[in-house]
Amino acid sequence: AALLKEQGFDVVGVTLQLYDHGQAVSAGGRTCCAGRDILDARRVADALNIPHYVLDYESRFRAEVMEPFADGYLRGETPIPCIECNRTVKFRDLLATARDLGADALVTGHYARRVEGPEGPELHAGADPVRDQSYFLFATTREQLALLRFPLGGMDKAATRALAERLGVPVAAKPDSQDICFVPDGDYARTVEKLRPGRAHAGAIVDGAGRVLGRHEGILNFTVGQRRGLDLGNAGGGEPLYVTRIDAAANQGVVGPRAALLKTRLTGRAVNWLLATSPAAPLAVTVKVRSTQAPVAATVRALDGGRAEVTFDQSQGAIAPGQACVFYRGSRVLGGGWIESA
């Protein structure tokens, strides 16, 4: 906001209240969109002498983000609510509000870049690979991208803080936000239990052959690739055991050696292409199947029904249904979808 005002734009500040204000104010941890963040945003707006509005999106955030998050865990998935938040309340609902206000652009602090290409605006990774947030924006549509701007995408965090200090922004030294905003203590299972009380049930932990090795208190405590917290003693005969699959129908966590995590292929659903048209032929790309993972070489093939198949050049581990698979060519995001199976 300060940068754009300095450049002569007419800036209006908007902050979203997304979940219970009382909990938000008192929550610990390093989250975003909490009550204290609304107050910080107001301080910034006052310092910049710009209008500031707080929009109550609490009910739609619960319906569009929090409840699907809980349902995903109960299906044995590992959901990413930040992507759904961007897709729905931010770049669908807030963008509509921006249009109603007569705004020419909706500007956010995401570390991603919007580049004008020969066929229109393109989404690219942020210049700083450590801060890059393009993975979380794969569901952005081409129409939305036309109105979006990401002025921080060409900088690293140190440069952003230095700029904020020079511009007199009062939160220049504020700690980073890292946790999921409505899970400030990092306890996903407890959050799911609050949203879907009584839905978690104890069950068996089995190996690939179905042999019972232990018990669990609910599959929502698992994610593919997990090693800690299984409490299986020496069931692996000295070899570490990992969660290789979550069988929600049988209420079982399936474990095996590290080699059992390796997969050559995955299918994705609800694929969003940031190309002029869906590709008719397989594309050589790099993909990310976790937000913190470096892109790896693969081939992606569009399937019917908004799905896609990704074949890796080299086998990859810990591919979790519910996570996103995002397709890149160089720094450009070509599209992505939700991992369905591997």
XYZ file of C-alpha atoms in Angstrom:
342
model
C 0.000 0.000 0.000
C 2.793 2.423 0.886
C 4.692 1.611 -2.285
C 1.658 2.199 -4.493
C 0.751 5.426 -2.748
C 4.306 6.663 -3.270
C 3.877 5.890 -6.978
C 0.763 8.082 -7.108
C -2.043 5.541 -7.015
C -5.326 6.113 -5.178
C -5.110 3.356 -2.569
C -7.915 1.876 -0.454
C -6.961 -0.593 2.282
C -9.139 -3.645 2.878
C -8.682 -6.256 5.622
C -10.700 -9.433 5.920
C -11.945 -10.698 9.271
C -12.007 -14.431 8.615
C -12.623 -16.189 11.909
C -13.705 -15.663 15.514
C -12.454 -12.264 16.580
C -12.099 -13.150 20.281
C -9.984 -16.204 19.529
C -8.027 -14.274 16.932
C -6.988 -11.545 19.366
C -5.792 -13.963 22.034
C -4.277 -16.629 19.766
C -0.587 -17.354 20.082
C 1.671 -18.459 17.248
C 2.640 -16.702 14.052
C -0.527 -16.543 12.008
C -2.103 -14.190 9.525
C -5.580 -12.622 9.497
C -5.812 -12.596 13.299
C -7.407 -9.845 15.394
C -4.120 -8.114 16.092
C -3.419 -8.101 12.338
C -6.611 -6.130 11.748
C -5.398 -3.572 14.279
C -1.959 -3.486 12.623
C -3.583 -2.924 9.235
C -5.528 -0.006 10.670
C -2.303 1.460 12.076
C -0.713 1.214 8.631
C -3.721 2.857 6.957
C -3.639 5.684 9.503
C 0.090 6.189 8.941
C -0.418 6.302 5.165
C -3.597 8.426 5.456
C -5.650 6.057 3.291
C -9.202 4.733 3.803
C -9.401 1.338 5.527
C -12.296 -1.106 5.564
C -12.702 -4.347 7.507
C -14.965 -6.847 5.748
C -16.608 -9.588 7.793
C -16.103 -12.746 5.714
C -16.274 -15.046 8.737
C -19.293 -17.123 7.665
C -18.113 -17.628 4.090
C -14.569 -18.429 5.292
C -15.939 -21.136 7.563
C -18.091 -22.585 4.761
C -15.512 -22.315 1.976
C -12.248 -22.978 3.817
C -12.512 -24.304 7.379
C -15.203 -26.939 6.888
C -13.700 -28.374 3.666
C -10.371 -28.519 5.544
C -11.953 -30.684 8.257
C -13.775 -32.868 5.723
C -10.542 -33.407 3.801
C -8.765 -34.768 6.864
C -11.687 -37.105 7.553
C -11.358 -38.416 3.970
C -7.722 -39.257 4.658
C -6.373 -36.270 2.734
C -3.882 -33.551 3.675
C -5.682 -30.345 2.635
C -4.169 -26.899 2.067
C -6.660 -24.267 3.245
C -4.506 -21.338 2.086
C -5.136 -22.272 -1.558
C -8.883 -22.484 -1.005
C -8.788 -19.140 0.809
C -7.054 -17.527 -2.167
C -9.434 -19.225 -4.608
C -12.642 -18.263 -2.823
C -12.827 -15.454 -0.279
C -9.862 -13.494 -1.664
C -9.749 -13.809 -5.431
C -13.450 -14.473 -5.954
C -15.368 -12.564 -3.255
C -12.873 -9.794 -2.476
C -12.193 -9.284 -6.179
C -15.927 -8.792 -6.709
C -15.889 -6.175 -3.937
C -12.936 -4.453 -5.603
C -14.910 -4.278 -8.847
C -17.924 -2.852 -6.945
C -15.638 -0.146 -5.537
C -14.558 0.733 -9.069
C -10.977 -0.358 -8.452
C -8.641 -0.911 -11.386
C -6.625 -3.557 -9.534
C -6.577 -5.753 -6.458
C -3.085 -5.644 -4.977
C -1.784 -8.227 -2.500
C 1.471 -8.956 -0.713
C 1.955 -12.435 -2.184
C 5.500 -13.299 -3.218
C 4.613 -14.078 -6.821
C 4.945 -12.189 -10.086
C 2.449 -11.172 -12.753
C 4.110 -10.850 -16.144
C 2.490 -9.550 -19.322
C 2.897 -12.268 -21.946
C 1.980 -12.496 -25.637
C -1.416 -14.036 -24.764
C -2.144 -11.926 -21.696
C -0.993 -11.841 -18.069
C 1.030 -14.798 -16.792
C 1.644 -16.011 -13.231
C 5.313 -16.520 -12.363
C 7.166 -17.641 -9.260
C 8.482 -14.980 -6.909
C 12.073 -13.893 -7.469
C 13.084 -15.258 -4.040
C 12.657 -19.077 -4.119
C 12.559 -19.227 -0.315
C 9.546 -16.875 -0.208
C 7.827 -17.904 -3.451
C 4.058 -18.329 -2.978
C 3.072 -19.163 -6.555
C 2.239 -22.756 -5.480
C -0.639 -21.360 -3.405
C -2.017 -19.381 -6.354
C -2.368 -22.137 -8.972
C -6.192 -21.951 -8.820
C -6.205 -18.291 -9.844
C -8.011 -17.851 -13.151
C -6.804 -15.859 -16.146
C -9.710 -13.452 -15.645
C -8.717 -12.862 -12.020
C -5.062 -12.452 -12.955
C -6.036 -9.570 -15.249
C -6.982 -7.493 -12.164
C -4.371 -8.796 -9.714
C -1.000 -7.198 -8.941
C 1.840 -8.525 -6.756
C 4.310 -5.670 -6.216
C 6.485 -7.622 -3.744
C 7.116 -10.554 -6.099
C 10.427 -9.229 -7.389
C 11.917 -8.732 -3.909
C 13.132 -10.901 -1.064
C 11.855 -10.411 2.490
C 14.890 -8.390 3.593
C 14.299 -5.916 0.757
C 10.598 -5.751 1.647
C 11.374 -4.951 5.287
C 13.927 -2.312 4.276
C 11.409 -0.711 1.922
C 8.709 -0.753 4.615
C 11.074 0.956 7.046
C 11.995 3.627 4.479
C 8.304 4.267 3.724
C 7.475 4.584 7.432
C 5.249 1.503 7.633
C 4.791 0.779 11.367
C 4.921 -3.040 10.983
C 8.256 -3.185 9.153
C 9.784 -5.456 11.820
C 6.704 -7.616 12.477
C 7.462 -11.395 12.649
C 6.550 -13.557 9.679
C 3.241 -15.408 9.596
C 3.717 -19.160 9.186
C 0.889 -21.116 10.776
C -2.541 -21.768 9.271
C -4.537 -18.815 10.568
C -7.336 -20.813 12.222
C -4.904 -23.430 13.630
C -2.606 -21.081 15.579
C -1.222 -23.849 17.811
C -0.527 -26.232 14.917
C -2.890 -28.876 16.334
C -4.821 -29.878 13.200
C -6.526 -32.849 14.849
C -8.031 -30.704 17.614
C -9.248 -28.168 15.057
C -10.933 -30.911 13.010
C -12.544 -32.317 16.161
C -13.986 -28.881 16.965
C -15.394 -28.505 13.456
C -16.617 -32.101 13.157
C -17.151 -33.352 16.750
C -17.341 -37.104 17.233
C -16.223 -37.950 13.701
C -12.746 -39.271 14.588
C -12.650 -42.966 15.542
C -9.885 -45.263 16.725
C -8.684 -47.882 14.276
C -5.820 -50.050 13.150
C -2.382 -49.274 11.763
C -1.497 -51.993 9.250
C 1.363 -52.867 6.931
C 1.052 -53.290 3.172
C -0.156 -56.876 3.598
C -2.901 -55.845 6.034
C -1.163 -57.154 9.166
C -2.145 -55.115 12.237
C 0.878 -53.408 13.802
C -0.778 -50.964 16.169
C -3.714 -48.653 16.875
C -4.524 -45.011 16.170
C -6.981 -42.485 17.632
C -8.237 -41.231 14.266
C -6.907 -41.052 10.708
C -6.922 -37.265 10.939
C -3.678 -37.666 12.922
C -1.886 -38.994 9.810
C -0.388 -37.639 6.619
C 1.429 -39.553 3.900
C 5.162 -39.577 4.600
C 4.726 -39.226 8.374
C 7.201 -41.122 10.556
C 6.846 -39.635 14.026
C 4.032 -40.386 16.435
C 3.144 -43.836 15.096
C 4.154 -45.594 18.340
C 4.798 -48.961 16.672
C 7.812 -50.024 18.708
C 10.072 -52.305 16.671
C 7.358 -53.359 14.225
C 9.628 -52.488 11.307
C 12.353 -54.832 12.462
C 14.758 -51.933 12.890
C 13.755 -50.241 9.628
C 11.852 -46.951 9.991
C 8.181 -47.111 9.026
C 6.270 -44.317 7.306
C 2.616 -43.681 6.555
C 2.310 -44.746 2.906
C -1.461 -44.519 2.515
C -4.576 -43.567 4.481
C -7.572 -45.843 3.956
C -10.496 -43.719 5.128
C -13.110 -46.359 4.218
C -11.444 -48.933 6.478
C -10.343 -46.278 9.009
C -6.758 -47.544 8.719
C -3.340 -46.024 8.424
C -1.081 -48.084 6.152
C 2.655 -48.023 6.879
C 5.742 -49.344 5.157
C 9.444 -48.728 4.522
C 10.670 -45.555 2.853
C 10.824 -47.300 -0.521
C 7.060 -47.835 -0.394
C 6.561 -44.057 -0.539
C 8.133 -43.753 -3.985
C 5.670 -43.185 -6.836
C 6.156 -42.677 -10.559
C 2.788 -41.151 -11.374
C -0.155 -39.241 -9.933
C -3.557 -38.065 -11.051
C -5.003 -34.684 -10.177
C -8.541 -33.301 -10.149
C -10.054 -29.826 -10.517
C -7.119 -28.810 -12.706
C -6.854 -25.101 -13.492
C -4.868 -24.193 -16.617
C -3.349 -20.718 -16.859
C -2.934 -21.155 -20.602
C -5.127 -19.835 -23.389
C -6.431 -23.384 -23.945
C -6.029 -26.747 -22.231
C -3.019 -28.511 -23.826
C -3.906 -31.116 -26.451
C -0.565 -32.955 -26.163
C 1.555 -33.983 -23.141
C 3.795 -31.198 -21.822
C 7.303 -31.481 -20.427
C 7.193 -29.461 -17.214
C 8.558 -29.237 -13.716
C 6.107 -29.832 -10.874
C 5.844 -29.207 -7.160
C 3.826 -31.640 -5.042
C 4.590 -29.823 -1.772
C 4.889 -26.103 -1.218
C 8.408 -26.429 0.241
C 9.691 -28.842 -2.407
C 11.940 -27.831 -5.295
C 10.302 -28.415 -8.703
C 11.088 -31.776 -10.326
C 10.963 -32.831 -13.976
C 7.783 -34.526 -15.190
C 5.315 -34.840 -18.044
C 1.708 -33.712 -17.616
C -1.176 -34.898 -19.756
C -4.638 -33.333 -19.634
C -7.495 -35.805 -19.069
C -11.233 -35.480 -19.464
C -13.333 -34.044 -16.653
C -10.822 -31.424 -15.521
C -8.245 -34.015 -14.495
C -4.590 -34.555 -15.397
C -1.956 -37.279 -15.172
C 1.589 -36.450 -14.121
C 4.472 -38.855 -14.801
C 7.743 -38.105 -13.009
C 11.138 -38.461 -14.665
C 12.341 -39.932 -11.343
C 10.166 -41.491 -8.635
C 9.000 -39.128 -5.907
C 8.102 -39.796 -2.276
C 5.410 -38.689 0.171
C 2.777 -37.718 -2.402
C -0.287 -36.953 -0.314
C -3.855 -36.781 -1.663
C -5.313 -33.370 -0.895
C -2.068 -31.534 -1.559
C -1.593 -29.594 -4.781
C 0.476 -30.497 -7.825
C 1.521 -27.326 -9.637
C 2.982 -27.293 -13.157
C 5.799 -24.915 -14.135
C 7.797 -24.084 -17.226
C 10.762 -22.141 -15.992
C 9.320 -19.623 -13.534
C 5.889 -19.572 -15.188
C 2.934 -21.362 -13.579
C 1.112 -23.282 -16.322
C -1.571 -24.604 -13.987
C -2.169 -27.155 -11.282
C -4.673 -29.366 -9.546
C -5.445 -31.291 -6.379
C -3.671 -34.627 -5.933
C -6.228 -37.408 -6.182
C -4.076 -40.549 -6.084
C -0.500 -41.681 -6.700
